[in-house]
Coordinates of C-alpha atoms in Angstrom, one line a residue:
M28 CA -29.9 -4.8 20.2
V29 CA -26.6 -3.3 21.4
P30 CA -26.7 -1.3 24.7
S31 CA -25.2 2.1 25.0
S32 CA -21.6 2.7 26.0
S33 CA -22.8 3.6 29.4
T34 CA -23.3 0.5 31.6
Q35 CA -25.6 2.5 33.9
K36 CA -28.2 3.4 31.2
K37 CA -30.1 0.9 29.1
Q38 CA -31.0 1.7 25.5
Y39 CA -34.5 0.4 25.0
A40 CA -35.6 -1.4 21.8
K41 CA -36.7 0.5 18.8
P42 CA -39.3 -0.7 16.2
P43 CA -36.6 -2.3 13.9
D44 CA -35.3 -4.2 16.9
W45 CA -38.7 -5.6 17.7
I46 CA -39.1 -6.7 14.1
R47 CA -35.8 -8.4 14.1
H48 CA -36.4 -10.3 17.3
K49 CA -40.1 -11.1 16.7
P50 CA -39.4 -14.7 15.7
T51 CA -37.4 -15.4 18.9
I52 CA -39.9 -13.8 21.1
K53 CA -42.7 -15.8 19.5
R54 CA -40.8 -19.0 19.9
L55 CA -40.1 -18.4 23.6
Y56 CA -43.4 -16.9 24.6
L57 CA -45.9 -19.0 22.5
D58 CA -44.1 -22.2 21.3
L59 CA -42.2 -22.9 24.6
G60 CA -44.8 -21.3 26.9
W61 CA -42.4 -19.1 28.8
T62 CA -43.7 -16.4 31.2
L63 CA -43.3 -12.8 30.1
E64 CA -40.8 -12.2 32.9
K65 CA -38.7 -15.1 31.7
V66 CA -38.7 -13.9 28.1
Q67 CA -37.7 -10.5 29.2
S68 CA -34.8 -11.8 31.3
Y69 CA -33.6 -14.1 28.5
M70 CA -33.7 -11.4 25.9
E71 CA -31.7 -9.0 28.1
D72 CA -29.1 -11.6 29.0
Q73 CA -28.6 -13.2 25.6
H74 CA -29.5 -10.5 23.1
Q75 CA -29.0 -7.2 25.0
F76 CA -32.6 -6.5 24.1
Y77 CA -34.0 -4.1 26.6
A78 CA -37.7 -3.4 27.0
T79 CA -40.1 -2.8 29.9
K80 CA -42.9 -5.2 30.8
S81 CA -45.5 -2.7 29.6
M82 CA -43.6 -2.4 26.3
Y83 CA -43.7 -6.2 25.9
K84 CA -47.4 -6.3 26.7
K85 CA -48.2 -3.6 24.1
R86 CA -46.1 -5.3 21.4
L87 CA -47.6 -8.8 22.1
Q88 CA -51.1 -7.3 21.9
V89 CA -50.3 -5.8 18.5
W90 CA -48.8 -9.1 17.3
Q91 CA -51.8 -11.0 18.7
F92 CA -49.5 -13.3 20.7
V93 CA -52.2 -14.6 23.1
K94 CA -52.0 -17.8 25.1
N95 CA -53.8 -19.7 27.8
S96 CA -53.2 -18.1 31.2
K97 CA -52.8 -21.5 32.9
R98 CA -50.0 -22.4 30.5
D99 CA -48.4 -19.0 31.2
V100 CA -47.8 -19.9 34.8
Q101 CA -46.8 -23.5 34.3
P102 CA -43.5 -24.1 36.1
M103 CA -40.5 -25.5 34.2
R104 CA -39.2 -28.8 35.4
P105 CA -35.5 -29.3 36.0
Q106 CA -33.6 -30.7 33.1
Q107 CA -32.4 -33.7 35.1
D108 CA -35.9 -34.7 36.0
I109 CA -37.0 -34.4 32.4
R110 CA -34.2 -36.6 31.2
K111 CA -35.1 -39.3 33.8
D112 CA -38.7 -39.1 32.6
I113 CA -38.0 -39.4 28.9
P114 CA -37.8 -43.3 28.9
L115 CA -41.3 -43.4 30.5
R116 CA -42.7 -41.2 27.7
L117 CA -41.2 -43.0 24.8
A118 CA -42.8 -45.9 23.1
V119 CA -39.9 -48.0 21.7
N120 CA -40.5 -50.6 19.0
D121 CA -38.2 -53.6 18.6
A122 CA -35.1 -51.4 18.7
S123 CA -31.7 -52.5 20.1
P124 CA -28.7 -50.4 20.9
T125 CA -26.4 -50.1 17.9
S126 CA -23.3 -50.6 20.1
S127 CA -22.5 -51.6 23.6
G128 CA -22.9 -48.8 26.0
S129 CA -24.8 -46.6 23.6
P130 CA -26.8 -43.9 25.4
W131 CA -30.2 -45.0 23.9
G132 CA -29.8 -48.4 25.5
M133 CA -31.3 -47.0 28.6
F134 CA -34.3 -45.9 26.5
T135 CA -35.2 -49.4 25.4
A136 CA -38.5 -50.6 26.6
P137 CA -40.5 -53.8 25.9
P138 CA -41.5 -54.0 22.2
R139 CA -44.8 -52.3 21.4
A140 CA -46.3 -51.4 18.1
P141 CA -46.1 -47.6 17.4
S142 CA -49.3 -45.7 17.2
L143 CA -50.4 -42.0 17.0
S144 CA -50.5 -41.7 20.7
D145 CA -46.9 -43.1 20.9
L146 CA -45.7 -40.5 18.4
Q147 CA -47.5 -37.7 20.4
R148 CA -45.8 -38.9 23.6
T149 CA -42.4 -38.8 21.8
V150 CA -42.9 -35.3 20.6
A151 CA -44.1 -34.2 24.0
A152 CA -41.0 -35.7 25.6
L153 CA -38.7 -34.0 23.2
Q154 CA -40.5 -30.6 23.7
L155 CA -40.1 -30.9 27.5
Y156 CA -36.5 -31.9 27.1
Y157 CA -35.7 -28.9 24.8
R158 CA -37.4 -26.5 27.1
A159 CA -35.5 -27.7 30.1
S160 CA -32.2 -27.7 28.4
L161 CA -32.4 -24.2 27.0
Y162 CA -30.6 -22.6 29.9
A163 CA -28.0 -25.3 30.2
V164 CA -25.5 -23.4 28.1
D165 CA -22.6 -25.1 29.8
T166 CA -23.5 -28.5 28.3
P167 CA -23.5 -29.8 24.8
H168 CA -27.2 -30.3 24.9
G169 CA -27.6 -26.6 25.9
D170 CA -25.4 -25.5 23.0
W171 CA -27.5 -27.7 20.7
Q172 CA -30.7 -26.1 22.0
R173 CA -29.4 -22.6 21.3
L174 CA -28.5 -23.6 17.8
V175 CA -31.9 -25.2 17.2
L176 CA -33.9 -22.3 18.5
G177 CA -31.7 -19.8 16.7
T178 CA -31.5 -17.7 19.9
G179 CA -27.7 -17.4 20.0
T180 CA -26.0 -14.0 20.2
A181 CA -23.7 -12.5 17.6
E182 CA -20.7 -13.8 19.5
D183 CA -22.0 -17.3 19.4
S184 CA -21.8 -17.4 15.6
H185 CA -18.0 -17.4 15.9
T186 CA -17.8 -20.3 18.3
V187 CA -20.9 -22.3 17.6
H188 CA -19.2 -24.7 15.2
E189 CA -16.8 -25.7 17.9
K190 CA -19.8 -26.4 20.2
V191 CA -21.6 -28.3 17.4
L192 CA -18.6 -30.6 16.9
R193 CA -19.0 -31.6 20.5
L194 CA -22.6 -32.6 19.7
L195 CA -21.5 -35.2 17.2
R196 CA -20.8 -37.7 19.9
I197 CA -23.0 -40.7 19.9
N198 CA -25.0 -39.4 22.9
D199 CA -26.0 -36.0 21.6
T200 CA -29.5 -34.7 21.2
F201 CA -29.4 -34.8 17.4
L202 CA -28.6 -38.5 17.2
F203 CA -31.0 -39.1 20.0
V204 CA -33.8 -37.7 17.8
A205 CA -32.5 -39.7 14.8
E206 CA -32.5 -42.9 16.8
L207 CA -36.1 -42.3 17.7
I208 CA -37.0 -41.9 14.1
R209 CA -35.1 -45.0 13.1
T210 CA -36.7 -47.2 15.7
R211 CA -40.2 -46.3 14.5
G212 CA -39.6 -45.9 10.8
C213 CA -42.6 -43.6 10.7
P214 CA -42.8 -40.7 8.2
S215 CA -45.2 -38.9 10.4
L216 CA -42.6 -38.5 13.2
I217 CA -40.1 -37.3 10.7
Q218 CA -42.5 -34.7 9.5
M219 CA -43.2 -33.5 13.0
L220 CA -39.5 -33.2 13.9
Q221 CA -38.6 -31.5 10.6
P222 CA -38.6 -28.0 12.0
L223 CA -35.6 -28.9 14.1
F224 CA -33.7 -29.5 10.9
D225 CA -35.1 -26.3 9.4
N226 CA -33.3 -24.4 12.1
L227 CA -30.1 -26.3 11.4
R228 CA -30.4 -25.1 7.8
W229 CA -30.7 -21.5 9.1
A230 CA -27.4 -22.0 11.0
V231 CA -25.6 -22.9 7.7
T232 CA -27.0 -20.0 5.7
S233 CA -25.9 -17.7 8.5
H234 CA -22.3 -17.9 7.3
N235 CA -21.3 -20.9 9.4
P236 CA -19.9 -23.3 6.9
E237 CA -18.5 -25.6 9.6
T238 CA -22.0 -26.7 10.1
I239 CA -21.9 -28.4 6.7
I240 CA -19.2 -30.7 8.1
C241 CA -21.5 -31.6 10.9
L242 CA -24.4 -32.2 8.5
L243 CA -22.3 -34.6 6.4
R244 CA -21.0 -36.5 9.4
L245 CA -24.6 -36.9 10.6
L246 CA -25.6 -38.0 7.1
Q247 CA -22.9 -40.6 7.2
G248 CA -24.0 -41.9 10.6
I249 CA -27.6 -41.9 9.4
R250 CA -26.8 -43.8 6.3
L251 CA -24.9 -46.5 8.2
R252 CA -27.9 -46.8 10.6
Q253 CA -30.3 -47.1 7.7
Q254 CA -32.2 -44.0 8.7
S255 CA -33.4 -43.4 5.2
G256 CA -36.2 -41.0 5.9
L257 CA -34.1 -38.6 7.9
A258 CA -31.3 -38.9 5.4
C259 CA -33.7 -37.8 2.6
I260 CA -34.5 -34.6 4.5
L261 CA -30.9 -33.7 5.1
K262 CA -29.9 -34.7 1.6
G263 CA -32.4 -32.1 0.2
Y264 CA -31.0 -29.4 2.5
V265 CA -27.4 -30.1 1.4
S266 CA -28.4 -30.1 -2.2
E267 CA -30.2 -26.8 -1.9
M268 CA -27.3 -25.3 0.0
S269 CA -24.8 -26.4 -2.6
S270 CA -26.1 -23.8 -5.1
T271 CA -25.6 -20.9 -2.7
V272 CA -23.2 -21.7 0.1
L273 CA -21.0 -24.2 -1.7
G274 CA -18.8 -23.7 -4.7
K275 CA -17.8 -25.7 -7.8
S276 CA -14.9 -27.7 -9.2
H277 CA -13.0 -28.4 -6.0
Q278 CA -9.9 -30.6 -6.7
F279 CA -10.8 -32.9 -3.8
S280 CA -13.8 -34.1 -5.9
V281 CA -11.5 -35.9 -8.4
I282 CA -10.1 -38.1 -5.7
W283 CA -13.4 -38.9 -4.0
R284 CA -15.0 -40.4 -7.2
Q285 CA -12.5 -43.2 -7.1
L286 CA -12.3 -43.7 -3.3
S287 CA -16.1 -44.1 -3.2
R288 CA -15.8 -47.4 -5.1
Y289 CA -14.4 -49.2 -2.1
T290 CA -16.5 -51.2 0.3
R291 CA -17.9 -49.6 3.4
D292 CA -15.3 -51.2 5.7
E293 CA -12.4 -50.1 3.4
M294 CA -13.8 -46.6 3.1
A295 CA -14.1 -46.0 6.9
E296 CA -10.6 -44.8 7.4
V297 CA -10.5 -43.0 4.1
E298 CA -13.7 -41.1 4.9
K299 CA -12.2 -40.1 8.2
H300 CA -9.1 -38.6 6.6
L301 CA -11.1 -36.9 3.9
L302 CA -13.5 -35.3 6.4
S303 CA -10.5 -34.3 8.5
A304 CA -8.9 -32.6 5.5
A305 CA -12.2 -30.9 4.7
S306 CA -12.5 -29.7 8.3
F307 CA -9.0 -28.3 8.1
E308 CA -9.6 -26.5 4.9
W309 CA -12.8 -25.0 6.2
R310 CA -10.9 -23.6 9.2
C311 CA -8.5 -22.1 6.7
A312 CA -11.5 -20.6 4.8
L313 CA -12.9 -19.1 8.0
N314 CA -9.6 -17.7 9.2
G315 CA -7.7 -16.8 6.0
D316 CA -7.9 -13.7 3.9
G317 CA -10.9 -14.9 2.0
T318 CA -13.2 -15.2 4.9
P319 CA -16.2 -12.8 5.1
S320 CA -15.1 -11.7 8.5
A321 CA -11.9 -9.8 9.4
T322 CA -8.8 -11.9 9.4
P323 CA -7.3 -12.4 12.9
F324 CA -3.8 -12.0 11.5
D325 CA -2.5 -8.4 11.5
S326 CA 0.7 -8.6 9.4
M327 CA 1.5 -9.7 5.9
L328 CA 4.1 -12.1 7.3
D329 CA 1.4 -13.9 9.4
E330 CA -0.7 -14.3 6.2
Y331 CA 2.3 -15.7 4.3
V332 CA 3.1 -18.2 7.1
L333 CA -0.6 -19.2 7.3
R334 CA -0.7 -20.0 3.6
W335 CA 2.5 -22.0 3.8
E336 CA 1.3 -24.0 6.8
N337 CA -1.9 -24.6 5.0
V338 CA 0.0 -26.2 2.1
V339 CA 2.3 -28.2 4.4
T340 CA -0.7 -29.7 6.2
R341 CA -2.4 -30.4 2.9
A342 CA 0.6 -32.4 1.8
R343 CA 0.7 -34.4 5.0
T344 CA -3.0 -35.0 4.6
W345 CA -2.5 -36.4 1.1
L346 CA 0.1 -38.8 2.4
D347 CA -2.3 -40.0 5.1
I348 CA -4.9 -40.5 2.4
Y349 CA -2.4 -42.5 0.4
R350 CA -1.6 -44.8 3.4
C351 CA -5.3 -45.5 3.8
C352 CA -5.8 -46.2 0.1
R353 CA -2.8 -48.5 0.1
A354 CA -4.2 -50.5 3.0
A355 CA -7.6 -50.6 1.3
R356 CA -6.2 -51.7 -2.1
S357 CA -4.0 -54.5 -0.7
E358 CA -4.2 -57.0 2.1
K359 CA -0.7 -56.0 3.2
A360 CA 0.1 -52.7 4.7
A361 CA 2.2 -50.1 2.8
P362 CA 6.0 -50.7 3.1
G363 CA 7.5 -48.5 5.7
T364 CA 10.7 -47.6 3.7
P365 CA 10.7 -47.4 -0.1
A366 CA 13.6 -49.2 -1.8
S367 CA 14.6 -46.2 -3.9
S368 CA 16.7 -43.8 -1.9
A369 CA 15.6 -40.9 -4.0
L370 CA 12.0 -41.7 -3.4
R371 CA 12.7 -41.9 0.4
V372 CA 14.4 -38.4 0.2
A373 CA 11.4 -37.1 -1.8
L374 CA 9.0 -38.3 0.8
E375 CA 11.0 -36.7 3.6
H376 CA 11.1 -33.4 1.8
F377 CA 7.3 -33.7 1.1
I378 CA 6.4 -34.4 4.7
A379 CA 8.7 -31.5 5.9
G380 CA 7.0 -29.1 3.5
R381 CA 10.1 -28.6 1.3
F382 CA 8.1 -29.0 -1.9
A383 CA 10.7 -27.7 -4.4
D384 CA 13.2 -30.2 -3.1
A385 CA 10.6 -32.9 -3.1
E386 CA 9.8 -32.1 -6.8
A387 CA 13.5 -32.3 -7.7
S388 CA 13.9 -35.6 -5.9
I389 CA 10.8 -37.1 -7.5
Q390 CA 12.1 -36.1 -10.9
I391 CA 15.2 -38.2 -10.1
V392 CA 12.9 -41.1 -9.2
C393 CA 11.1 -40.8 -12.5
R394 CA 14.3 -40.9 -14.4
E395 CA 15.4 -44.0 -12.5
T396 CA 12.1 -45.6 -13.4
D397 CA 12.5 -44.7 -17.1
S398 CA 16.0 -46.1 -17.2
G399 CA 15.0 -49.3 -15.3
N400 CA 17.4 -48.4 -12.4
A401 CA 14.7 -48.3 -9.7
P402 CA 14.8 -51.7 -8.0
D403 CA 11.7 -52.8 -6.1
L404 CA 10.1 -49.4 -6.5
P405 CA 6.6 -49.4 -5.0
P406 CA 4.6 -48.0 -7.9
L407 CA 1.6 -46.9 -5.8
I408 CA 3.8 -44.8 -3.4
L409 CA 5.3 -43.0 -6.4
T410 CA 1.9 -42.5 -8.0
W411 CA 0.4 -40.9 -4.9
T412 CA 3.5 -38.9 -4.1
L413 CA 3.4 -37.4 -7.6
A414 CA -0.3 -36.7 -7.2
G415 CA 0.1 -35.2 -3.8
L416 CA 2.8 -32.8 -5.1
G417 CA 0.5 -32.0 -8.0
F418 CA -2.2 -30.9 -5.6
V419 CA 0.3 -28.8 -3.6
M420 CA 1.4 -27.1 -6.8
L421 CA -2.3 -26.5 -7.7
D422 CA -2.8 -24.9 -4.2
T423 CA 0.1 -22.6 -4.7
G424 CA -1.0 -21.6 -8.2
N425 CA 1.8 -23.3 -10.1
L426 CA -0.4 -24.8 -12.7
E427 CA 2.4 -25.8 -15.1
S428 CA 4.2 -27.9 -12.5
A429 CA 0.9 -29.4 -11.3
A430 CA 0.1 -30.5 -14.9
N431 CA 3.5 -32.1 -15.3
L432 CA 3.3 -33.9 -12.0
F433 CA -0.1 -35.3 -12.8
R434 CA 1.1 -36.5 -16.2
L435 CA 4.0 -38.3 -14.5
S436 CA 1.5 -39.8 -12.1
I437 CA -0.7 -41.0 -14.9
L438 CA 2.3 -42.6 -16.7
N439 CA 3.4 -44.4 -13.5
S440 CA -0.1 -45.7 -12.8
E441 CA -0.3 -47.0 -16.3
R442 CA 2.9 -48.9 -15.9
A443 CA 1.7 -50.4 -12.6
G444 CA -1.8 -51.3 -14.0
E445 CA -3.5 -49.1 -11.3
I446 CA -6.7 -48.2 -13.2
A447 CA -8.3 -46.3 -10.3
E448 CA -5.3 -44.2 -9.7
K449 CA -5.0 -43.5 -13.4
D450 CA -8.6 -42.4 -13.7
T451 CA -8.2 -40.2 -10.6
T452 CA -5.1 -38.4 -11.8
Q453 CA -6.5 -38.0 -15.3
L454 CA -9.5 -36.1 -13.8
A455 CA -7.0 -34.0 -11.8
L456 CA -5.0 -33.2 -14.9
Q457 CA -8.2 -32.2 -16.8
F458 CA -9.0 -30.0 -13.8
V459 CA -5.7 -28.2 -14.2
L460 CA -5.9 -27.9 -17.9
D461 CA -9.4 -26.3 -17.6
R462 CA -8.1 -23.9 -15.1
Q463 CA -5.1 -23.0 -17.4
K464 CA -7.5 -22.4 -20.2
S465 CA -9.8 -20.2 -18.2
S466 CA -6.8 -18.2 -16.9
Q467 CA -5.6 -17.6 -20.5
H468 CA -9.1 -16.2 -21.4
G469 CA -9.1 -14.0 -18.4
S470 CA -12.0 -15.9 -16.7
A471 CA -11.5 -17.1 -13.2
K472 CA -14.0 -19.8 -13.5
Y473 CA -12.0 -22.1 -11.4
P474 CA -10.3 -20.1 -8.6
S475 CA -7.3 -21.8 -7.2
G476 CA -6.9 -23.2 -3.8
F477 CA -5.2 -21.2 -1.1
A478 CA -3.9 -18.6 -3.5
M479 CA -4.6 -17.6 -7.1
G480 CA -1.0 -17.1 -7.9
T481 CA 2.2 -18.1 -6.2
L482 CA 2.6 -17.6 -2.4
E483 CA 2.7 -13.9 -2.6
V484 CA 0.7 -11.8 -0.2
G485 CA -2.4 -10.1 -1.5
A486 CA -6.0 -9.3 -0.6
K487 CA -9.0 -11.5 -1.5
H488 CA -7.0 -14.1 -3.5
Y489 CA -9.0 -16.9 -1.9
D490 CA -12.5 -17.9 -2.7
V491 CA -14.2 -19.8 0.1
G492 CA -16.6 -21.5 -2.2
T493 CA -13.9 -23.5 -4.0
K494 CA -13.0 -25.5 -0.9
A495 CA -16.6 -26.4 -0.3
H496 CA -17.2 -28.3 -3.4
L497 CA -15.9 -31.4 -1.6
F498 CA -19.2 -31.5 0.2
A499 CA -21.2 -31.4 -3.0
T500 CA -19.4 -34.5 -4.2
L501 CA -19.2 -36.0 -0.8
K502 CA -23.0 -36.0 -0.3
G503 CA -23.5 -38.2 -3.3
A504 CA -21.0 -40.8 -2.1
L505 CA -22.5 -40.9 1.3
Y506 CA -25.8 -42.2 -0.1
R507 CA -24.2 -44.6 -2.5
S508 CA -24.7 -48.2 -1.5
P509 CA -21.4 -49.7 -0.4

């Protein structure tokens, strides 16, 4: 409910406002056991929802929201006291902290077989913890609680993804719950805590795609900790969201299929860079001209610069991915300086964002290779530089150059005997050819990256869904046994 322009006069809630906020009021009044005065104060502060106490009573009677009077006056305990009391309420099995200094080390108690009463105590402890932390909006736990309850204001939707990223630390509430599930390995506990993840799904469907990144990072952590039960729940959510929130045929998917073949240790750094690149591209999706909300950039020049910076960062990201792949594919690190001077110049142009110059220099390198005049040329560097430039051209809508660069990358990988790189670039080339074919038939089945054409300025060239397909491919790799 939005108050009137006058700060001196409140605009009281109308029937549609009551219907819209009914779930929140029910959750606070019945599920959390808040007093009517506290619910009234919270709704005014957080939702600008104004109603008198008599209006609340009348509406609660119509809704048949009746609770025990003793529970109505039950005082809330301070959050700090609740957190101190959590270890006493938890029945920990033979769990051990996953790393030194992990926050749940303090929760470890003498081993004891889990039982129904243990599970009930666990749920009770979590409920008390969540109730106590609801007002602690200045802490990550408070931010998490607002997200779980779905009681955030409209302004929160624009900043909640930044808050959620803070929650991905090892000591946040989400992983605290996941650790409890892991230590017990009990499906009953997973089922009881599942509503928490239902609310997380609500956050994603409320046009907050950054939450998908959080989901996938949590999935990765859960998989590494063998929390299979919880992982199955989240996997189902990501699969369901893929058909509505996520898009199809993202070019990142062609690279992930090959990178996922590495062992877990080798993939650690690669995964970090891929998720970093995905996070960057989602920020572009949220702030660029394709976002559902209004763009924060006022002038066409700003939009042009934004797209160009996007592509520059994308190019540097691909070089970072190359370095990780090089380290994973070989025991020795990638050489710091290529022997070919033309290749070194091409990389300098590439990193600086001078892509036309980089393409010209890389063509010289290819001619040197064809003539046999490229001494000690590192083939993997050339392969990935060609592929990186190919993806840049794909982003800028230059499909012809992208196809040519991918063909050169395939040829170079064949010469070097790099099967994985060859398969990857072949998939990328097929992606470009399919896009060219769909463009010729007037069907934008595969919208391009940051712009559908060249770097001209235009409205609605960018489809948010195309960037999200990374996650649809990523989720499968996260569950694949290393």
